[in-house]
Structures are given as C-alpha cells and as structure tokens.
Amino acid sequence: MTLRGELQSMAMNEVRQKLRVAVEIAEAGSPLIVLEHGHPAAAMIRFDEVERWVRVERALSALHGLEVYPELARDTSELAAIVHGRVQPSLSAVRRLAGQPRQILAPLRTVGVREIQRVIAEIMDRVQAGQPQTISLNGRFPVVLISIDEFDRLRDLTRTVSWFRAAGLDLIEADEQEIAAFVRRFREGLAAADESGSAAG
C-alpha cells in the first residue's frame, strides 16, 4: 500500500500552480500532503490505493457481521483476542464505530485540472467536509484528494491490515466466505492450543 511511501508536501497555492507535478508525485507512490496556512489539510493519493481501501472496508464490514471489530483494538497486540471473541466490545463502543465517518466510501466525485486551478480553495473545502475529490486528467483518474483526517485514519489501519495478512487473511482480496472461514479456523486453532496447554499443565 502506497500510504507507507515517503510523504511529500506542497502548499495549496503551489499545488494549484504545479498541479500536474503534484499528480505525478502522488501517482508515483508518494502520498502528497497539501498544506493550508502551513498545516496539513488534505492528502493526494493514488486512485487504485483508494480502491484497495474500499475493499478493506468491505472486509471489515464482513468481520462486523461476525461480531469482530478490529478497529476497536487499541493496539495490534489485542487483535488475536478480538478475533477469537475473548474480548467483547461494549454496545457504546460499537455505536461509536458505526458513527465514524468512512469518507472513501462516499460517491465518486470527479474534478478536472482546470477547475482545481481555478477554484482550489472551494475544492479543498469540499475535501475537508468529507467529500473526496477524484482528479480527472487526460481521460483517466490517477489520484484522489482526501481529508487529512481520513488519511490519518487509513494510516492507522495499515497495521491492522498487516496483522491480518501475517495471520493468513488478506483483507484486500478476501471475499465473505474466506473471511468467515478464517475466523472459524482462527478460533478453532486457539481453542485447540488452549486445550493442549491445559492438558500439559
């Protein structure tokens, strides 16, 4: 995932003046942080990266259907207990999670290069309001502008994605049946390990 790439930054006015350069940087795999008055306001990332995160969100939704809520882990060290079901979230925690914005799931909104150069402040307002803007360039969609809050949320989730991959489940590629089978095998495996430990004791 390119969110792990080396971060680069540009001021909003510089992005407006050198938009094609900014797009090239982000499309090459380096997330570009857009600064407004010196503070991070948005991030420009690859379009296919956003598509991967949409698939991750679908996988997380499938896990929620199994009453597994990985996003509630305070650290990846808690994920095994959460997947196993030994840690049960409170109803209030689940409600807070349900109310958390997932901006990358918003409807596709495209914006052309000329429009960005003409009204970049207005477009940045949309992005910061939770409406990602997909940049259209030469008939394709190379990059997307997302809010810095959404960028930080996705960056936090990269560790969870890595944990599941190491445990045997690719959240990007897995379908609902594979996810359910993984949870079942994981719980059976830990249960067997617990029984072996008890017998040995």
PDB file of C-alpha atoms in Angstrom:
ATOM      1  CA  MET A   1       0.000   0.000   0.000  1.00  0.00           C
ATOM      2  CA  THR A   2       1.401   3.364  -1.010  1.00  0.00           C
ATOM      3  CA  LEU A   3       0.328   5.073   2.220  1.00  0.00           C
ATOM      4  CA  ARG A   4       3.598   3.712   3.565  1.00  0.00           C
ATOM      5  CA  GLY A   5       5.545   5.601   0.908  1.00  0.00           C
ATOM      6  CA  GLU A   6       7.687   8.599   1.686  1.00  0.00           C
ATOM      7  CA  LEU A   7       5.475  11.600   2.409  1.00  0.00           C
ATOM      8  CA  GLN A   8       5.929  14.775   0.425  1.00  0.00           C
ATOM      9  CA  SER A   9       4.173  18.096   0.861  1.00  0.00           C
ATOM     10  CA  MET A  10       3.170  21.173  -1.100  1.00  0.00           C
ATOM     11  CA  ALA A  11       1.398  24.377  -0.154  1.00  0.00           C
ATOM     12  CA  MET A  12      -2.100  24.735  -1.591  1.00  0.00           C
ATOM     13  CA  ASN A  13      -1.090  27.572  -3.921  1.00  0.00           C
ATOM     14  CA  GLU A  14       1.866  25.547  -5.176  1.00  0.00           C
ATOM     15  CA  VAL A  15      -0.443  22.620  -5.905  1.00  0.00           C
ATOM     16  CA  ARG A  16      -2.658  24.956  -7.919  1.00  0.00           C
ATOM     17  CA  GLN A  17       0.306  26.260  -9.913  1.00  0.00           C
ATOM     18  CA  LYS A  18       2.049  22.891 -10.340  1.00  0.00           C
ATOM     19  CA  LEU A  19      -0.901  20.528 -10.307  1.00  0.00           C
ATOM     20  CA  ARG A  20       0.464  18.118 -12.901  1.00  0.00           C
ATOM     21  CA  VAL A  21       3.710  17.834 -10.934  1.00  0.00           C
ATOM     22  CA  ALA A  22       1.716  17.147  -7.758  1.00  0.00           C
ATOM     23  CA  VAL A  23      -0.284  14.453  -9.543  1.00  0.00           C
ATOM     24  CA  GLU A  24       2.898  12.823 -10.838  1.00  0.00           C
ATOM     25  CA  ILE A  25       4.366  12.707  -7.314  1.00  0.00           C
ATOM     26  CA  ALA A  26       1.269  11.074  -5.827  1.00  0.00           C
ATOM     27  CA  GLU A  27       0.788   8.712  -8.755  1.00  0.00           C
ATOM     28  CA  ALA A  28       4.391   7.541  -8.394  1.00  0.00           C
ATOM     29  CA  GLY A  29       3.532   6.273  -4.899  1.00  0.00           C
ATOM     30  CA  SER A  30       4.431   9.125  -2.558  1.00  0.00           C
ATOM     31  CA  PRO A  31       1.382  10.497  -0.726  1.00  0.00           C
ATOM     32  CA  LEU A  32       1.353  14.274  -1.158  1.00  0.00           C
ATOM     33  CA  ILE A  33       0.228  16.310   1.840  1.00  0.00           C
ATOM     34  CA  VAL A  34      -1.437  19.581   0.850  1.00  0.00           C
ATOM     35  CA  LEU A  35      -0.676  22.373   3.295  1.00  0.00           C
ATOM     36  CA  GLU A  36      -3.052  25.229   4.014  1.00  0.00           C
ATOM     37  CA  HIS A  37      -1.534  28.072   6.035  1.00  0.00           C
ATOM     38  CA  GLY A  38       1.311  25.717   6.889  1.00  0.00           C
ATOM     39  CA  HIS A  39      -0.933  22.969   8.317  1.00  0.00           C
ATOM     40  CA  PRO A  40      -1.855  19.596   6.736  1.00  0.00           C
ATOM     41  CA  ALA A  41      -5.292  19.956   5.167  1.00  0.00           C
ATOM     42  CA  ALA A  42      -5.577  17.138   2.631  1.00  0.00           C
ATOM     43  CA  ALA A  43      -3.681  14.261   1.086  1.00  0.00           C
ATOM     44  CA  MET A  44      -3.374  13.296  -2.556  1.00  0.00           C
ATOM     45  CA  ILE A  45      -3.089   9.534  -3.046  1.00  0.00           C
ATOM     46  CA  ARG A  46      -3.352   7.110  -5.953  1.00  0.00           C
ATOM     47  CA  PHE A  47      -6.826   6.207  -7.189  1.00  0.00           C
ATOM     48  CA  ASP A  48      -6.043   2.483  -7.072  1.00  0.00           C
ATOM     49  CA  GLU A  49      -4.970   2.948  -3.450  1.00  0.00           C
ATOM     50  CA  VAL A  50      -8.435   4.271  -2.640  1.00  0.00           C
ATOM     51  CA  GLU A  51      -9.958   1.270  -4.416  1.00  0.00           C
ATOM     52  CA  ARG A  52      -7.865  -1.055  -2.233  1.00  0.00           C
ATOM     53  CA  TRP A  53      -9.082   0.710   0.889  1.00  0.00           C
ATOM     54  CA  VAL A  54     -12.684   0.367  -0.260  1.00  0.00           C
ATOM     55  CA  ARG A  55     -12.084  -3.401  -0.441  1.00  0.00           C
ATOM     56  CA  VAL A  56     -10.565  -3.318   3.056  1.00  0.00           C
ATOM     57  CA  GLU A  57     -13.679  -1.529   4.327  1.00  0.00           C
ATOM     58  CA  ARG A  58     -15.859  -4.236   2.783  1.00  0.00           C
ATOM     59  CA  ALA A  59     -13.776  -6.906   4.509  1.00  0.00           C
ATOM     60  CA  LEU A  60     -14.098  -5.077   7.820  1.00  0.00           C
ATOM     61  CA  SER A  61     -17.866  -4.936   7.293  1.00  0.00           C
ATOM     62  CA  ALA A  62     -17.879  -8.713   6.827  1.00  0.00           C
ATOM     63  CA  LEU A  63     -15.950  -9.088  10.079  1.00  0.00           C
ATOM     64  CA  HIS A  64     -18.504  -6.853  11.792  1.00  0.00           C
ATOM     65  CA  GLY A  65     -21.170  -9.288  10.609  1.00  0.00           C
ATOM     66  CA  LEU A  66     -19.300 -11.946  12.604  1.00  0.00           C
ATOM     67  CA  GLU A  67     -19.185  -9.573  15.604  1.00  0.00           C
ATOM     68  CA  VAL A  68     -15.454  -8.992  15.137  1.00  0.00           C
ATOM     69  CA  TYR A  69     -14.476  -5.321  15.360  1.00  0.00           C
ATOM     70  CA  PRO A  70     -10.747  -4.916  14.612  1.00  0.00           C
ATOM     71  CA  GLU A  71     -10.932  -1.105  14.603  1.00  0.00           C
ATOM     72  CA  LEU A  72     -11.687  -1.156  18.335  1.00  0.00           C
ATOM     73  CA  ALA A  73      -8.275  -2.631  19.156  1.00  0.00           C
ATOM     74  CA  ARG A  74      -6.043  -0.137  20.950  1.00  0.00           C
ATOM     75  CA  ASP A  75      -3.036  -1.966  19.515  1.00  0.00           C
ATOM     76  CA  THR A  76      -2.419  -4.892  17.171  1.00  0.00           C
ATOM     77  CA  SER A  77      -1.449  -6.962  20.219  1.00  0.00           C
ATOM     78  CA  GLU A  78      -5.177  -7.068  21.078  1.00  0.00           C
ATOM     79  CA  LEU A  79      -6.338  -8.316  17.688  1.00  0.00           C
ATOM     80  CA  ALA A  80      -5.946 -12.038  18.401  1.00  0.00           C
ATOM     81  CA  ALA A  81      -8.256 -11.789  21.408  1.00  0.00           C
ATOM     82  CA  ILE A  82     -10.758  -9.724  19.416  1.00  0.00           C
ATOM     83  CA  VAL A  83     -10.855 -12.185  16.501  1.00  0.00           C
ATOM     84  CA  HIS A  84     -11.112 -15.124  18.901  1.00  0.00           C
ATOM     85  CA  GLY A  85     -14.033 -13.470  20.680  1.00  0.00           C
ATOM     86  CA  ARG A  86     -12.399 -13.389  24.098  1.00  0.00           C
ATOM     87  CA  VAL A  87     -12.778  -9.605  24.120  1.00  0.00           C
ATOM     88  CA  GLN A  88     -16.349  -8.436  23.661  1.00  0.00           C
ATOM     89  CA  PRO A  89     -16.838  -4.758  22.800  1.00  0.00           C
ATOM     90  CA  SER A  90     -19.392  -2.709  24.649  1.00  0.00           C
ATOM     91  CA  LEU A  91     -22.527  -1.609  22.842  1.00  0.00           C
ATOM     92  CA  SER A  92     -21.452   2.011  23.170  1.00  0.00           C
ATOM     93  CA  ALA A  93     -18.092   1.239  21.524  1.00  0.00           C
ATOM     94  CA  VAL A  94     -19.845  -0.462  18.598  1.00  0.00           C
ATOM     95  CA  ARG A  95     -22.167   2.522  18.234  1.00  0.00           C
ATOM     96  CA  ARG A  96     -19.207   4.915  18.188  1.00  0.00           C
ATOM     97  CA  LEU A  97     -17.576   2.805  15.496  1.00  0.00           C
ATOM     98  CA  ALA A  98     -20.794   2.802  13.466  1.00  0.00           C
ATOM     99  CA  GLY A  99     -20.863   6.584  13.646  1.00  0.00           C
ATOM    100  CA  GLN A 100     -17.268   7.003  12.479  1.00  0.00           C
ATOM    101  CA  PRO A 101     -17.052   8.632   9.035  1.00  0.00           C
ATOM    102  CA  ARG A 102     -15.578   6.499   6.260  1.00  0.00           C
ATOM    103  CA  GLN A 103     -15.030   9.165   3.672  1.00  0.00           C
ATOM    104  CA  ILE A 104     -13.518   6.937   0.978  1.00  0.00           C
ATOM    105  CA  LEU A 105     -16.897   5.200   0.680  1.00  0.00           C
ATOM    106  CA  ALA A 106     -18.522   8.439  -0.478  1.00  0.00           C
ATOM    107  CA  PRO A 107     -19.897   8.571  -4.043  1.00  0.00           C
ATOM    108  CA  LEU A 108     -17.330   9.204  -6.769  1.00  0.00           C
ATOM    109  CA  ARG A 109     -16.845  12.914  -7.381  1.00  0.00           C
ATOM    110  CA  THR A 110     -14.534  13.971 -10.178  1.00  0.00           C
ATOM    111  CA  VAL A 111     -12.865  17.302 -10.785  1.00  0.00           C
ATOM    112  CA  GLY A 112     -10.816  18.432 -13.756  1.00  0.00           C
ATOM    113  CA  VAL A 113      -7.388  20.015 -13.672  1.00  0.00           C
ATOM    114  CA  ARG A 114      -8.641  23.376 -14.891  1.00  0.00           C
ATOM    115  CA  GLU A 115     -11.353  23.508 -12.248  1.00  0.00           C
ATOM    116  CA  ILE A 116      -8.841  22.792  -9.494  1.00  0.00           C
ATOM    117  CA  GLN A 117      -6.558  25.514 -10.762  1.00  0.00           C
ATOM    118  CA  ARG A 118      -9.476  27.935 -10.902  1.00  0.00           C
ATOM    119  CA  VAL A 119     -11.227  27.237  -7.577  1.00  0.00           C
ATOM    120  CA  ILE A 120      -8.817  25.168  -5.479  1.00  0.00           C
ATOM    121  CA  ALA A 121      -9.982  26.750  -2.208  1.00  0.00           C
ATOM    122  CA  GLU A 122     -13.568  25.653  -2.879  1.00  0.00           C
ATOM    123  CA  ILE A 123     -12.435  22.138  -3.741  1.00  0.00           C
ATOM    124  CA  MET A 124     -10.332  21.943  -0.583  1.00  0.00           C
ATOM    125  CA  ASP A 125     -13.418  22.954   1.411  1.00  0.00           C
ATOM    126  CA  ARG A 126     -15.292  20.001  -0.106  1.00  0.00           C
ATOM    127  CA  VAL A 127     -12.445  17.630   0.716  1.00  0.00           C
ATOM    128  CA  GLN A 128     -12.231  18.816   4.307  1.00  0.00           C
ATOM    129  CA  ALA A 129     -16.007  18.420   4.598  1.00  0.00           C
ATOM    130  CA  GLY A 130     -15.554  14.699   3.907  1.00  0.00           C
ATOM    131  CA  GLN A 131     -16.095  14.620   0.139  1.00  0.00           C
ATOM    132  CA  PRO A 132     -13.054  13.081  -1.583  1.00  0.00           C
ATOM    133  CA  GLN A 133     -12.340  14.573  -4.997  1.00  0.00           C
ATOM    134  CA  THR A 134     -11.048  12.323  -7.776  1.00  0.00           C
ATOM    135  CA  ILE A 135      -8.871  14.225 -10.217  1.00  0.00           C
ATOM    136  CA  SER A 136      -9.585  13.649 -13.895  1.00  0.00           C
ATOM    137  CA  LEU A 137      -6.592  14.016 -16.191  1.00  0.00           C
ATOM    138  CA  ASN A 138      -6.437  13.073 -19.871  1.00  0.00           C
ATOM    139  CA  GLY A 139      -9.433  10.769 -19.606  1.00  0.00           C
ATOM    140  CA  ARG A 140      -8.238   8.827 -16.558  1.00  0.00           C
ATOM    141  CA  PHE A 141      -8.408   9.056 -12.763  1.00  0.00           C
ATOM    142  CA  PRO A 142      -4.832   8.999 -11.448  1.00  0.00           C
ATOM    143  CA  VAL A 143      -5.250  10.380  -7.920  1.00  0.00           C
ATOM    144  CA  VAL A 144      -7.753  11.344  -5.239  1.00  0.00           C
ATOM    145  CA  LEU A 145      -7.756  14.196  -2.732  1.00  0.00           C
ATOM    146  CA  ILE A 146      -8.892  13.065   0.727  1.00  0.00           C
ATOM    147  CA  SER A 147      -9.062  14.953   4.010  1.00  0.00           C
ATOM    148  CA  ILE A 148      -6.123  14.732   6.365  1.00  0.00           C
ATOM    149  CA  ASP A 149      -8.416  13.113   8.958  1.00  0.00           C
ATOM    150  CA  GLU A 150      -9.263  10.311   6.527  1.00  0.00           C
ATOM    151  CA  PHE A 151      -5.613   9.945   5.565  1.00  0.00           C
ATOM    152  CA  ASP A 152      -4.658   9.557   9.240  1.00  0.00           C
ATOM    153  CA  ARG A 153      -7.461   7.021   9.785  1.00  0.00           C
ATOM    154  CA  LEU A 154      -6.267   4.899   6.866  1.00  0.00           C
ATOM    155  CA  ARG A 155      -2.654   5.141   8.004  1.00  0.00           C
ATOM    156  CA  ASP A 156      -3.712   3.857  11.424  1.00  0.00           C
ATOM    157  CA  LEU A 157      -5.466   0.912   9.758  1.00  0.00           C
ATOM    158  CA  THR A 158      -2.344  -0.187   7.862  1.00  0.00           C
ATOM    159  CA  ARG A 159      -1.070  -2.009  10.966  1.00  0.00           C
ATOM    160  CA  THR A 160      -4.354  -3.893  11.245  1.00  0.00           C
ATOM    161  CA  VAL A 161      -4.169  -4.881   7.570  1.00  0.00           C
ATOM    162  CA  SER A 162      -0.590  -6.105   8.110  1.00  0.00           C
ATOM    163  CA  TRP A 163      -1.601  -8.140  11.168  1.00  0.00           C
ATOM    164  CA  PHE A 164      -4.374  -9.928   9.298  1.00  0.00           C
ATOM    165  CA  ARG A 165      -2.100 -10.625   6.343  1.00  0.00           C
ATOM    166  CA  ALA A 166       0.521 -12.151   8.630  1.00  0.00           C
ATOM    167  CA  ALA A 167      -2.208 -14.200  10.322  1.00  0.00           C
ATOM    168  CA  GLY A 168      -3.347 -15.549   6.958  1.00  0.00           C
ATOM    169  CA  LEU A 169      -6.117 -13.227   5.747  1.00  0.00           C
ATOM    170  CA  ASP A 170      -5.655 -10.623   3.017  1.00  0.00           C
ATOM    171  CA  LEU A 171      -8.310  -8.004   3.733  1.00  0.00           C
ATOM    172  CA  ILE A 172      -7.858  -6.542   0.259  1.00  0.00           C
ATOM    173  CA  GLU A 173      -8.552  -9.745  -1.676  1.00  0.00           C
ATOM    174  CA  ALA A 174     -10.664 -11.940   0.621  1.00  0.00           C
ATOM    175  CA  ASP A 175     -14.374 -12.452  -0.009  1.00  0.00           C
ATOM    176  CA  GLU A 176     -17.035 -13.018   2.645  1.00  0.00           C
ATOM    177  CA  GLN A 177     -16.700 -16.820   2.651  1.00  0.00           C
ATOM    178  CA  GLU A 178     -12.925 -16.636   3.039  1.00  0.00           C
ATOM    179  CA  ILE A 179     -13.292 -14.175   5.903  1.00  0.00           C
ATOM    180  CA  ALA A 180     -15.802 -16.379   7.720  1.00  0.00           C
ATOM    181  CA  ALA A 181     -13.571 -19.428   7.198  1.00  0.00           C
ATOM    182  CA  PHE A 182     -10.550 -17.544   8.547  1.00  0.00           C
ATOM    183  CA  VAL A 183     -12.372 -16.522  11.725  1.00  0.00           C
ATOM    184  CA  ARG A 184     -13.616 -20.082  12.225  1.00  0.00           C
ATOM    185  CA  ARG A 185     -10.127 -21.580  11.739  1.00  0.00           C
ATOM    186  CA  PHE A 186      -8.564 -18.946  13.955  1.00  0.00           C
ATOM    187  CA  ARG A 187     -10.970 -19.667  16.789  1.00  0.00           C
ATOM    188  CA  GLU A 188     -10.609 -23.426  16.409  1.00  0.00           C
ATOM    189  CA  GLY A 189      -6.828 -23.117  16.394  1.00  0.00           C
ATOM    190  CA  LEU A 190      -6.695 -21.032  19.551  1.00  0.00           C
ATOM    191  CA  ALA A 191      -9.202 -23.311  21.260  1.00  0.00           C
ATOM    192  CA  ALA A 192      -7.032 -26.339  20.426  1.00  0.00           C
ATOM    193  CA  ALA A 193      -3.950 -24.528  21.713  1.00  0.00           C
ATOM    194  CA  ASP A 194      -5.745 -23.694  24.956  1.00  0.00           C
ATOM    195  CA  GLU A 195      -6.773 -27.344  25.404  1.00  0.00           C
ATOM    196  CA  SER A 196      -3.206 -28.528  24.777  1.00  0.00           C
ATOM    197  CA  GLY A 197      -1.910 -26.048  27.312  1.00  0.00           C
ATOM    198  CA  SER A 198      -4.441 -27.202  29.888  1.00  0.00           C
ATOM    199  CA  ALA A 199      -3.562 -30.860  29.296  1.00  0.00           C
ATOM    200  CA  ALA A 200       0.142 -30.130  29.622  1.00  0.00           C
ATOM    201  CA  GLY A 201      -0.453 -28.294  32.869  1.00  0.00           C
TER     202      GLY A 201
END
